[in-house]
Short mmCIF file of C-alpha atoms and ligand atoms in Angstrom, two decimals:
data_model
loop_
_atom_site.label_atom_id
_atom_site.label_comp_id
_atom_site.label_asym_id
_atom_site.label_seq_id
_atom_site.Cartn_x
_atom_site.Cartn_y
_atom_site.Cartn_z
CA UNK A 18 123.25 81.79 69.01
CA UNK A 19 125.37 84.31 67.37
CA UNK A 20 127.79 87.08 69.29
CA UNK A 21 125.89 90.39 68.68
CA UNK A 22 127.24 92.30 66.36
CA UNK A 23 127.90 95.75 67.92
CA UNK A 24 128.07 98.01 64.60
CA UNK A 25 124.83 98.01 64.41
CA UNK A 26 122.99 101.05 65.06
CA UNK A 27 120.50 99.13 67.67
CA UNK A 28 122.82 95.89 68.75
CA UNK A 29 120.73 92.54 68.87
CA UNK A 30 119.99 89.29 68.14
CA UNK A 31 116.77 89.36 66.66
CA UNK A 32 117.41 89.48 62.55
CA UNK A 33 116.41 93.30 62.87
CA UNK A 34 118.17 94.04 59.65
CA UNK A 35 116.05 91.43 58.04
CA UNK A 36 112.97 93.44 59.19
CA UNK A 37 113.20 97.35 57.58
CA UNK A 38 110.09 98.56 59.15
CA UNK A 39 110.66 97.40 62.91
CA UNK A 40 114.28 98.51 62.43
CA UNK A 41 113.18 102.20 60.83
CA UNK A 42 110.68 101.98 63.88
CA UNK A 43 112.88 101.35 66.70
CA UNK A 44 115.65 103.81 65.27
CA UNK A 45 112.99 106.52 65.90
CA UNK A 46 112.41 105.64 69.46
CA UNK A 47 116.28 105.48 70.13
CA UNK A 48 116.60 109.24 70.18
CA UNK A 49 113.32 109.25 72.70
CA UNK A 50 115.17 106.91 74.71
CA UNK A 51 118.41 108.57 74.61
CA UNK A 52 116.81 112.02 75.80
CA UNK A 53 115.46 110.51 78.59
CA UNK A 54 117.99 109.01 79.92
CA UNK A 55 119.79 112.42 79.55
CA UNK A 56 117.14 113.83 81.22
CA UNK A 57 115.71 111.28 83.66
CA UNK A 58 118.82 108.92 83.75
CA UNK A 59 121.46 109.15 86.39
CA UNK A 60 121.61 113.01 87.72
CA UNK A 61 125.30 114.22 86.37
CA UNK A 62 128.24 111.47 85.87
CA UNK A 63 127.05 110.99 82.02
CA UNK A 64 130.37 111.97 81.70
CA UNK A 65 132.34 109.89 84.03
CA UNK A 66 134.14 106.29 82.41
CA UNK A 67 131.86 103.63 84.72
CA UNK A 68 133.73 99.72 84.44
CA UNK A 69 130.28 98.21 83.25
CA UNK A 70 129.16 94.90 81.49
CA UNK A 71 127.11 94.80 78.60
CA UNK A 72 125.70 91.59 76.93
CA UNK A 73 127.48 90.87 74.13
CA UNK A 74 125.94 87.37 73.92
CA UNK A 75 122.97 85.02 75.10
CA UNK A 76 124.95 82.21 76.42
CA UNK A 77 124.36 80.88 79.68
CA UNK A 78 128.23 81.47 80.46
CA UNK A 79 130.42 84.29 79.31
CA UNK A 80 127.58 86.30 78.16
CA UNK A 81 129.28 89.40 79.24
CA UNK A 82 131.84 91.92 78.54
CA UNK A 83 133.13 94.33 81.11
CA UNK A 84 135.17 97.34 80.17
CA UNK A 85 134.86 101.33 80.79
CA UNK A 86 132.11 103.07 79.44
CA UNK A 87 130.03 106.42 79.58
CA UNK A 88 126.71 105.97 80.15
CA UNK A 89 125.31 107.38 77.51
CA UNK A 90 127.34 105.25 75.17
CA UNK A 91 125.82 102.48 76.48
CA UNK A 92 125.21 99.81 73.82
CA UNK A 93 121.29 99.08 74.84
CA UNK A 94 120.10 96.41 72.57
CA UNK A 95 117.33 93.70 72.02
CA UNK A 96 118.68 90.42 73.18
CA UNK A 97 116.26 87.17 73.27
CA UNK A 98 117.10 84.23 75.03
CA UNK A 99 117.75 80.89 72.37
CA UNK A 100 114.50 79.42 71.09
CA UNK A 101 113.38 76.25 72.57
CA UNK A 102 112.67 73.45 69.54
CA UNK A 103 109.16 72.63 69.49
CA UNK A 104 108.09 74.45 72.56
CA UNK A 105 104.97 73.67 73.98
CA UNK A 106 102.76 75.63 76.27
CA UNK A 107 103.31 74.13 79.82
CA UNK A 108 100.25 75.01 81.89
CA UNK A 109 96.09 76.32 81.21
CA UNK A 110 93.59 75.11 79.06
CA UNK A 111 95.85 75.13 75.95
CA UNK A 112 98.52 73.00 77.77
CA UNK A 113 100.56 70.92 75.52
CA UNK A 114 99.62 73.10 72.23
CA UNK A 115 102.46 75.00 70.67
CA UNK A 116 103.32 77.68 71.62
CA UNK A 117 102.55 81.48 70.06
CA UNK A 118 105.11 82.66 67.89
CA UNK A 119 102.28 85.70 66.84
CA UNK A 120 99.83 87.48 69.10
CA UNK A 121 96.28 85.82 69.63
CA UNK A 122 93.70 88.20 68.41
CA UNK A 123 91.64 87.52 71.72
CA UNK A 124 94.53 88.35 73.71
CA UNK A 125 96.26 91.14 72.31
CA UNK A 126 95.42 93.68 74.92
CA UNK A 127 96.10 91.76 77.92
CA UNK A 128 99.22 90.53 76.63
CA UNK A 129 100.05 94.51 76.03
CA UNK A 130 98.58 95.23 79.35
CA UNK A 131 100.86 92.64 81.27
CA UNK A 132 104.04 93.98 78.78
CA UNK A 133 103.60 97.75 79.14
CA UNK A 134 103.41 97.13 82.91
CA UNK A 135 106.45 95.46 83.05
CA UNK A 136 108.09 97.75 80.84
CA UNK A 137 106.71 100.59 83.18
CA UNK A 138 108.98 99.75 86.17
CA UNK A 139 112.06 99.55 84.33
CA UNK A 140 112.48 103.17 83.48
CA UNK A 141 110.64 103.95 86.95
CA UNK A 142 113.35 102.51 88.94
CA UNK A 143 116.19 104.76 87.07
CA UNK A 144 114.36 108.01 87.60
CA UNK A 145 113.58 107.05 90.95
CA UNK A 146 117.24 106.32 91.61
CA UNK A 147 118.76 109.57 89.84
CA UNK A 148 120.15 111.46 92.55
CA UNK A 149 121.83 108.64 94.17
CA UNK A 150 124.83 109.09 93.04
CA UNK A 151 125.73 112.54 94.88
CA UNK A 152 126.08 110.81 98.11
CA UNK A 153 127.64 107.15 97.20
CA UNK A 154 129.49 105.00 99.80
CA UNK A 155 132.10 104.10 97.57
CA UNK A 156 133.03 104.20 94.20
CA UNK A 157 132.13 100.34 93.77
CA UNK A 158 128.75 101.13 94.88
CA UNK A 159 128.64 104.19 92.26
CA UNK A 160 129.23 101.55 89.56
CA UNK A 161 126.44 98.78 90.77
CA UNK A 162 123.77 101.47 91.00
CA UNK A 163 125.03 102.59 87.43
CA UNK A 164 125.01 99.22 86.23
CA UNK A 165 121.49 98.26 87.52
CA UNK A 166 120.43 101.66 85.69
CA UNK A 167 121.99 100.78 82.50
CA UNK A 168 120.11 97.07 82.70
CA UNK A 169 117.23 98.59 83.85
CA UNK A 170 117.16 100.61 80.77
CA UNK A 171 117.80 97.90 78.49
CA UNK A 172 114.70 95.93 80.06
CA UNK A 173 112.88 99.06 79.05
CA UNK A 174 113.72 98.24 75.62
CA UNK A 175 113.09 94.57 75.90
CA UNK A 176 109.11 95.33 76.70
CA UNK A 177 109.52 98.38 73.71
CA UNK A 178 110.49 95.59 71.07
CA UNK A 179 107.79 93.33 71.86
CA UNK A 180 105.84 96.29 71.72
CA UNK A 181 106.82 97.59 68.15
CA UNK A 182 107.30 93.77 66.87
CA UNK A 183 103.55 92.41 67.52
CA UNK A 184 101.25 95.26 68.93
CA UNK A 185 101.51 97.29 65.69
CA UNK A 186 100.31 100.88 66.35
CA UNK A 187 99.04 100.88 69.77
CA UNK A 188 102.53 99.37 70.23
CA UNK A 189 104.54 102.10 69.30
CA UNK A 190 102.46 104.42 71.24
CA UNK A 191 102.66 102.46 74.75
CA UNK A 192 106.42 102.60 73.32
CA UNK A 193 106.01 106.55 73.16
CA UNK A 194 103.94 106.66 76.40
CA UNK A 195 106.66 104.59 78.93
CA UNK A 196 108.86 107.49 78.03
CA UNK A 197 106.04 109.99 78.78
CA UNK A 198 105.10 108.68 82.49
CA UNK A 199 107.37 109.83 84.79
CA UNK A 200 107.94 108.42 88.42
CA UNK A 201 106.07 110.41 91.30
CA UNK A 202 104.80 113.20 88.60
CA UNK A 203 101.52 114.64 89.60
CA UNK A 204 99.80 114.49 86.20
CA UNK A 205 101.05 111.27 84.49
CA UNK A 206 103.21 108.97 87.41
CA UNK A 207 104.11 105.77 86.67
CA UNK A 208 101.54 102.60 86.59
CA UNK A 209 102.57 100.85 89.92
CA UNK A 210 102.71 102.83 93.81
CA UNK A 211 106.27 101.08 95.01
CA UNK A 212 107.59 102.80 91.68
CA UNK A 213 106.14 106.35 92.13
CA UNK A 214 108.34 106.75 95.64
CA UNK A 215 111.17 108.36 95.48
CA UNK A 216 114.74 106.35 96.57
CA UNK A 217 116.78 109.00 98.77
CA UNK A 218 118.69 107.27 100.31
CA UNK A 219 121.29 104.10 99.76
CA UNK A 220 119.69 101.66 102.63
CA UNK A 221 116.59 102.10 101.01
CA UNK A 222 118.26 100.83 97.35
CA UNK A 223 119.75 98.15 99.09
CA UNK A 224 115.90 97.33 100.27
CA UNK A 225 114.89 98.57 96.89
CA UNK A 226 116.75 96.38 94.58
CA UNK A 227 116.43 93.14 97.47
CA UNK A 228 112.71 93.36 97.69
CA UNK A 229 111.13 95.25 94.57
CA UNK A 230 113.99 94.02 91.77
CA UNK A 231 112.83 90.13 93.52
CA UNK A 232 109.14 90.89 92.53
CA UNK A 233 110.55 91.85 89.32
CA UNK A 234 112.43 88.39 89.18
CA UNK A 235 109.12 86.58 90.38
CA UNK A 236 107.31 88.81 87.66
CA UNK A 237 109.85 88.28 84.81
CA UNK A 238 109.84 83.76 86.21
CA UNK A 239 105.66 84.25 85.57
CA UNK A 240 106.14 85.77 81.73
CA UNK A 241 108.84 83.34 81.07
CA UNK A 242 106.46 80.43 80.94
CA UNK A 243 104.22 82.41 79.05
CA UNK A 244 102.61 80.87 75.78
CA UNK A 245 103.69 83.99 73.80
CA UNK A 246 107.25 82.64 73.05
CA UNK A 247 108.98 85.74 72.27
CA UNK A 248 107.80 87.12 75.67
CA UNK A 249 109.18 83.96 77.46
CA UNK A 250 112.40 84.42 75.39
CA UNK A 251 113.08 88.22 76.09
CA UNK A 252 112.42 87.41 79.72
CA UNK A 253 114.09 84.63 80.23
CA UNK A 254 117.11 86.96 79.00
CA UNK A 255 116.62 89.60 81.09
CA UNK A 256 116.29 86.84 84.64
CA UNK A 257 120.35 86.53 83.61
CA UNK A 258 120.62 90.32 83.94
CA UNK A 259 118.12 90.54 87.17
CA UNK A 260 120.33 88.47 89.34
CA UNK A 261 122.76 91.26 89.90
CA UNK A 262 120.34 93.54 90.87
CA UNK A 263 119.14 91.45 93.75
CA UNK A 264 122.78 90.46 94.79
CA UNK A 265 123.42 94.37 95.21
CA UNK A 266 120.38 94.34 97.67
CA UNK A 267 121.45 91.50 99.29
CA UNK A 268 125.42 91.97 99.40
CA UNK A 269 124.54 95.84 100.66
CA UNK A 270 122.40 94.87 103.78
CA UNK A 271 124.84 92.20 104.59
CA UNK A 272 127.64 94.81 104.44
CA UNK A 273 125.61 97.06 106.25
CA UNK A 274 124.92 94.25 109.30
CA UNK A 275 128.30 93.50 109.30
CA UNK A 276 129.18 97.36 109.92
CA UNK A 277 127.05 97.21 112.30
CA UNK A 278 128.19 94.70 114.47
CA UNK A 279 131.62 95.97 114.27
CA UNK A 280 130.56 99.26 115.72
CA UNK A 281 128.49 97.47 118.31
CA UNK A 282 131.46 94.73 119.34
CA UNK A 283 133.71 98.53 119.43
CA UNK A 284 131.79 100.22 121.98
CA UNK A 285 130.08 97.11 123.93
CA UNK A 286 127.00 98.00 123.17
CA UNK A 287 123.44 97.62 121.54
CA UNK A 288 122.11 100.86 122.61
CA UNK A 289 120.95 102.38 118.91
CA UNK A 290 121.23 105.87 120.49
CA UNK A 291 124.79 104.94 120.50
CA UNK A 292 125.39 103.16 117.66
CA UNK A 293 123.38 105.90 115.66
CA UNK A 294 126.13 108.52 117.51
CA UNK A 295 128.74 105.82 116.21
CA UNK A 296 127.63 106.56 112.65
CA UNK A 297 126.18 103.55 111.99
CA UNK A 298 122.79 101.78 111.53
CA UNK A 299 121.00 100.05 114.09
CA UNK A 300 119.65 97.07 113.54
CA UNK A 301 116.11 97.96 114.50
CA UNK A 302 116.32 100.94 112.46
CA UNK A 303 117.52 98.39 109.65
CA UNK A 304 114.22 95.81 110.74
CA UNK A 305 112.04 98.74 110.15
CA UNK A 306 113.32 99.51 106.69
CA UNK A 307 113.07 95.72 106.06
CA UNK A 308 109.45 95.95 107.01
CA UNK A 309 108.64 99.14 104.86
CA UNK A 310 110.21 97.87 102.02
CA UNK A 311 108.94 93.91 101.67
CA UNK A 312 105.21 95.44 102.67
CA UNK A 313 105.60 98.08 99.89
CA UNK A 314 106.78 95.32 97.66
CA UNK A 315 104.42 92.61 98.51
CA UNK A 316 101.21 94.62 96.99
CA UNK A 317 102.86 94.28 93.84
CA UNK A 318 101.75 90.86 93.15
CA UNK A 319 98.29 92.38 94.04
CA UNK A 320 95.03 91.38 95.41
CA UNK A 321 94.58 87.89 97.00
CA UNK A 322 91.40 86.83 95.13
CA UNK A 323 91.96 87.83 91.44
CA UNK A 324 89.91 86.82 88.55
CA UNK A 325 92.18 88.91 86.12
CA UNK A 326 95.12 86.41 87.52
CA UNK A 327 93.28 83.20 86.84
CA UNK A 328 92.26 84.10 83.34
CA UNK A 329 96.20 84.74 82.53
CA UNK A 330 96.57 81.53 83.71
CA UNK A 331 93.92 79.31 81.81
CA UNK A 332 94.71 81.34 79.08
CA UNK A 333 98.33 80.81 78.92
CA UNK A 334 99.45 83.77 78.91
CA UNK A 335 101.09 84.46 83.18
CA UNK A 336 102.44 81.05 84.53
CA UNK A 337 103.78 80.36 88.45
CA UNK A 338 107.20 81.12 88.51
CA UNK A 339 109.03 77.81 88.19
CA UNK A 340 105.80 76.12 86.83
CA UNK A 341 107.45 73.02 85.74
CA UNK A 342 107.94 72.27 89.62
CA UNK A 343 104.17 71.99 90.00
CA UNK A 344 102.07 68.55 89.71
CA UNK A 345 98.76 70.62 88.51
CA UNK A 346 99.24 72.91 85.57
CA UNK A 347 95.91 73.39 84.63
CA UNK A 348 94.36 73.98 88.45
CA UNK A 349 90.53 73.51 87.31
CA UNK A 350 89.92 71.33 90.36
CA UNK A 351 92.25 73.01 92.87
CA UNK A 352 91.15 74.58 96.33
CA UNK A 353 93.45 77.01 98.65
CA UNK A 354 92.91 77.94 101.69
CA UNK A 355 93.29 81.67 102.15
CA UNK A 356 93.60 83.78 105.19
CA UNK A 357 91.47 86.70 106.02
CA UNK A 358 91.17 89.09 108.75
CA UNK A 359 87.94 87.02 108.77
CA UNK A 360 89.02 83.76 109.14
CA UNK A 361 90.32 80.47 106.51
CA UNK A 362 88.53 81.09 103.07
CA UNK A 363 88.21 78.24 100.54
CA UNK A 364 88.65 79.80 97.01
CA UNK A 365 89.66 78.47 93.85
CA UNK A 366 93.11 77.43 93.23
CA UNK A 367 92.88 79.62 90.23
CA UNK A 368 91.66 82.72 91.73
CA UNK A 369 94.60 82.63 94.54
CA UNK A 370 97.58 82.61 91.76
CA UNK A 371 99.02 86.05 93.48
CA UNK A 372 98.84 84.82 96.49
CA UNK A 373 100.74 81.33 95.45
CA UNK A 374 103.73 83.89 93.64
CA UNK A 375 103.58 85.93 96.93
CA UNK A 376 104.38 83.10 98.86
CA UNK A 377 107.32 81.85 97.22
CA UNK A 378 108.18 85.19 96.71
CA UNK A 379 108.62 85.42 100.91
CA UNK A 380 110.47 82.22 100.59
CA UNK A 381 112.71 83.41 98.00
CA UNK A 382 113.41 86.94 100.26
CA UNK A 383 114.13 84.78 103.57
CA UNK A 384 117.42 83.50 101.88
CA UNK A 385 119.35 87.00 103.01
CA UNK A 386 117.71 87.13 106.26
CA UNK A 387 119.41 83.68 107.10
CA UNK A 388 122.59 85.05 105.87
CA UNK A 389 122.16 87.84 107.55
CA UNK A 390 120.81 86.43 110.97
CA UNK A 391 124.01 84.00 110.88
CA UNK A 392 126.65 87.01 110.67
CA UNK A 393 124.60 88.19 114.02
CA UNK A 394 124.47 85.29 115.90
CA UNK A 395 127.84 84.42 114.87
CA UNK A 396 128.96 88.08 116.44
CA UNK A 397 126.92 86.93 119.95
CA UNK A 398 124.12 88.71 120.03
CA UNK A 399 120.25 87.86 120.45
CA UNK A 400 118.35 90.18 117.79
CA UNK A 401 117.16 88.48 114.91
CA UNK A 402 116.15 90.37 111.91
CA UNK A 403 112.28 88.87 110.14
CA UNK A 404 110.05 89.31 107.61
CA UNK A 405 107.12 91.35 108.35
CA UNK A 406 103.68 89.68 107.95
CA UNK A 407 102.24 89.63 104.91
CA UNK A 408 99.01 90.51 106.48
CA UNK A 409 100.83 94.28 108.23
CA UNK A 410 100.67 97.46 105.88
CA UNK A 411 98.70 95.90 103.20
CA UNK A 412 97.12 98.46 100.53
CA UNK A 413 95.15 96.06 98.48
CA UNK A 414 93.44 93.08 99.06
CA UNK A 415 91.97 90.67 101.65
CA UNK A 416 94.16 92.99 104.64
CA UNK A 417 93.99 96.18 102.45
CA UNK A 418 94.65 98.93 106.07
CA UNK A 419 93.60 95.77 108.40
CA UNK A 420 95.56 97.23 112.00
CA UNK A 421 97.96 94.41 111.68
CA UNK A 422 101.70 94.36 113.52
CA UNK A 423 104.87 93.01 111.80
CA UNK A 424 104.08 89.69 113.76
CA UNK A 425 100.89 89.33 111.92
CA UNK A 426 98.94 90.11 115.10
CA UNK A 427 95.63 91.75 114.75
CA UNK A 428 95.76 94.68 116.81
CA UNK A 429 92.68 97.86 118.19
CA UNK A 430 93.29 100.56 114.98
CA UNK A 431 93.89 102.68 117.86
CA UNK A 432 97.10 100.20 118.85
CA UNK A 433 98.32 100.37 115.40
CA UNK A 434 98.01 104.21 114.33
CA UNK A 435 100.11 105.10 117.61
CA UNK A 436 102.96 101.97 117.23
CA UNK A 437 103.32 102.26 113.10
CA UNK A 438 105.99 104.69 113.60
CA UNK A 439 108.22 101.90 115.80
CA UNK A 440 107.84 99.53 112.90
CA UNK A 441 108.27 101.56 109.34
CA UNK A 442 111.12 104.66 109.41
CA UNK A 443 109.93 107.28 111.01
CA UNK A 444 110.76 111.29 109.74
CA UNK A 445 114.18 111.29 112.27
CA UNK A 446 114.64 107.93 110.77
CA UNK A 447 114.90 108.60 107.88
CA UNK A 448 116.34 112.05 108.38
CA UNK A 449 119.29 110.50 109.92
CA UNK A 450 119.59 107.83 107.48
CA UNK A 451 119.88 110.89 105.05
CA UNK A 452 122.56 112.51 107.15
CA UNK A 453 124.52 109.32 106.74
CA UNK A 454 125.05 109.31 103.41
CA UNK A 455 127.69 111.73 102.74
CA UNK A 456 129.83 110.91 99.14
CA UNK A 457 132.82 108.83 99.36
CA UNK A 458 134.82 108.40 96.00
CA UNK A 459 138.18 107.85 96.76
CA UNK A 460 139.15 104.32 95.09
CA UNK A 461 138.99 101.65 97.99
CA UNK A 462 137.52 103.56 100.29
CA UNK A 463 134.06 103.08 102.34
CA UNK A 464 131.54 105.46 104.21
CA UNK A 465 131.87 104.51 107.73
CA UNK A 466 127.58 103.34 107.64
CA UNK A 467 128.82 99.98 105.80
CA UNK A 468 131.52 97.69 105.64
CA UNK A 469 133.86 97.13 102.38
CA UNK A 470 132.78 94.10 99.79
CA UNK A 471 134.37 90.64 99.88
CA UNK A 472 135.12 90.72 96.70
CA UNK A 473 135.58 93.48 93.41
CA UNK A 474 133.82 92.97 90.34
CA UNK A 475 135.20 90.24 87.88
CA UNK A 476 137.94 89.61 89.66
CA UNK A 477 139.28 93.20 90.28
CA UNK A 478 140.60 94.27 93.53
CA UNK A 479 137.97 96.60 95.45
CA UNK A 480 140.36 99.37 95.71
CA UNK A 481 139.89 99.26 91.48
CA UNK A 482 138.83 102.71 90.48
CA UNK A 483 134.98 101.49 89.13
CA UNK A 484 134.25 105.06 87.99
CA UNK A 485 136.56 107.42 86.44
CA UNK A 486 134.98 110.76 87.65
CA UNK A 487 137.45 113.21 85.57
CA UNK A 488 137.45 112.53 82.22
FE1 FE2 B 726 114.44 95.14 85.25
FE1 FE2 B 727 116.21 94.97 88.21
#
């Protein structure tokens, strides 16, 4: 595939000048997009240089540049992943035809459904991350945030290019309408709950961007297989971009364990009255934003038994995430089990498909929580952080507000009501969470809440000054 070239007006690698109508069409959505990110983007700091990468190609290696930007400047573009000769569709009832390079008639608005909700979270995330940068750790972690708004932004445009290139009108005005909703506003809020609550405070984008950005990657894994080949292409893209997000989550509750256990192996001491005096997290306080944030998260890949789920499935158009690893890829004759608060359920294979993403999902999230767990043991001490149940602070489905505890124990409602506040952040949780987070932008430097990174970004030292504030 070709470097992009970056004169043009709306950088990809799509043939857009080949195409005058999509390109006059997308030229008069850049503008929309541009004013929202003024408006909605990253509170302030449009003006500060941020050391950011931008895709400048679609190769698996070296698909990158890095070099000092301002935000606005951006170069957001429409970057598909290569085509796959002679690609076939790889799971349903249609398995083993080719694949779509055009829209089905029959399932245009489910395929623009399952697009415009994906496209939906992107910009959510940014304007639910906007004030974040006012109170920073470090100037590193300024950058990361800036870069996962930048990439969450250029997903946004991603879902808007499907949307203008095969959905015709109704296309251009979902494209119109992601701009319109607006995370947490009364009259028009974004599609999806987890995306309508605001993110004060940086332990909760750490959570944020390990939990809900991994839905997004189990999400984006789903569309990749679909049969409509330019949205398995565009996602497929955008997986190379998601893994950053989730290593900020991941890297950023590591560094905040490992703060943690400094300050504890300091004063001798586990006591998170203490440690909280100390300035840092405690690691219960840290288990209950865990729990809060993977619940939240998990209700994204919605409700257990779904008959909208197993017709994207027959149909071709929402795989399993890694399908090719599966035996069965068209699941007519498949059981599962399922749990309920009422006991094991036999339903079809076909009906559980959430239920199958949600559990490799957990699988998938239980790779930082052995990292993590190591750097405590390692330090001597007996806590172990865990994954809540999948079954405790459901708000759909087969547990939708069953009284169930982080262990997955079914306790009286009575139980539950009175204990929830010892298992999600409570209001002095969070309220001294908050009064943590006080701005640190000296190059190098850390707030005292988390420890410094192993390593800079492509190769720079950490002390590398990631944003130039006065310019
Ligand atoms: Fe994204
Ligand atoms: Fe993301």
């Amino acid at each position: 595939m070709a470097a992009i070239n970056y004169t043009d007006k709306i950088p990809n690698n799509v043939n857009l000048a080949n195409d005058r109508t999509l390109q006059r069409a997308l030229e008069h959505w850049q503008p929309h997009f541009l004013d929202w990110w003024q408006h909605l983007g990253p509170s302030d700091f449009q003006k500060a240089d941020v050391y950011l990468r931008t895709a400048t190609s679609v190769d698996a290696d070296g698909w990158a540049t890095y070099g000092a930007v301002k935000m606005p400047q951006y170069r957001w573009g429409i970057f598909l992943a290569d085509p796959v000769a002679d690609r076939k569709i790889g799971f349903g009832d249609n398995m083993g035809q080719p694949a779509w390079q055009q829209v089905p008639g029959e399932f245009r608005s489910t395929l623009r459904r399952l697009i415009v909700t994906q496209g939906d979270t992107e910009p959510a995330s940014v304007e639910q991350q906007r004030l974040l940068g006012h109170t920073c750790p470090s100037l590193y972690d300024l950058r990361n945030l800036f870069q996962v708004n930048v990439e969450e932004g250029r997903h946004l445009w991603a879902m808007v290019y499907l949307l203008h290139a095969y959905f015709g009108r109704d296309g251009r005005e979902e494209a119109e309408e992601l701009l319109a909703r607006h995370s947490g506003d009364a009259n028009k809020p974004r599609i999806l709950t987890t995306f309508n609550e605001p993110i004060g405070d940086w332990l909760s984008f750490y959570c944020f961007t390990y939990f809900t950005d991994r839905d997004g990657k189990y999400q984006l894994k789903s569309l990749a297989e679909s049969a409509f080949d330019p949205l398995s292409r565009t996602c497929r893209f955008m997986l190379t971009e998601e893994a950053h997000h989730m290593f900020v989550g991941e890297t950023g509750i590591g560094r905040v364990v490992k703060r943690t256990l400094e300050v504890m192996k300091e004063l001798g001491t586990e006591d998170p009255a203490r440690i909280r005096t100390a300035g840092a997290v405690d690691l219960p306080l840290l288990q209950k934003y865990l729990n809060f944030w993977c619940s939240s998260s998990l209700d994204l890949f919605g409700s257990e038994v779904s008959s909208n789920s197993a017709s994207n499935f027959a149909n071709g158009l929402k795989g399993r995430p890694d399908e090719s690893r599966y035996e069965d890829h068209v699941l007519r004759a498949a059981q599962y089990q399922l749990e309920t608060p009422q006991g094991a359920e036999e339903v079809p294979m076909l009906n559980a498909l959430n239920e199958v993403m949600r559990e490799s999902y957990l699988k998938d999230c239980e790779i930082g929580l052995k990292r993590w767990n190591r750097a405590i043991e390692r330090a001597g001490y007996s806590l172990r952080l865990q994954l809540p149940s999948p079954h405790f602070r459901r708000s759909i489905g087969a547990w939708v507000d069953a009284p169930v505890t982080p262990e997955g124990k079914i306790v009286s409602r009575e139980e539950y009501d009175k204990r929830l506040r010892e298992w999600i952040p409570s209001a002095e949780d969070r309220a001294f969470v908050r009064s943590l987070m006080q701005r640190v932008v000296e190059p190098g430097k850390m707030a005292g809440w988390v420890a410094p990174p192993e390593r800079g970004i492509n190769n720079l030292p950490v002390e590398y000054e990631y944003v130039k504030l006065s310019s």
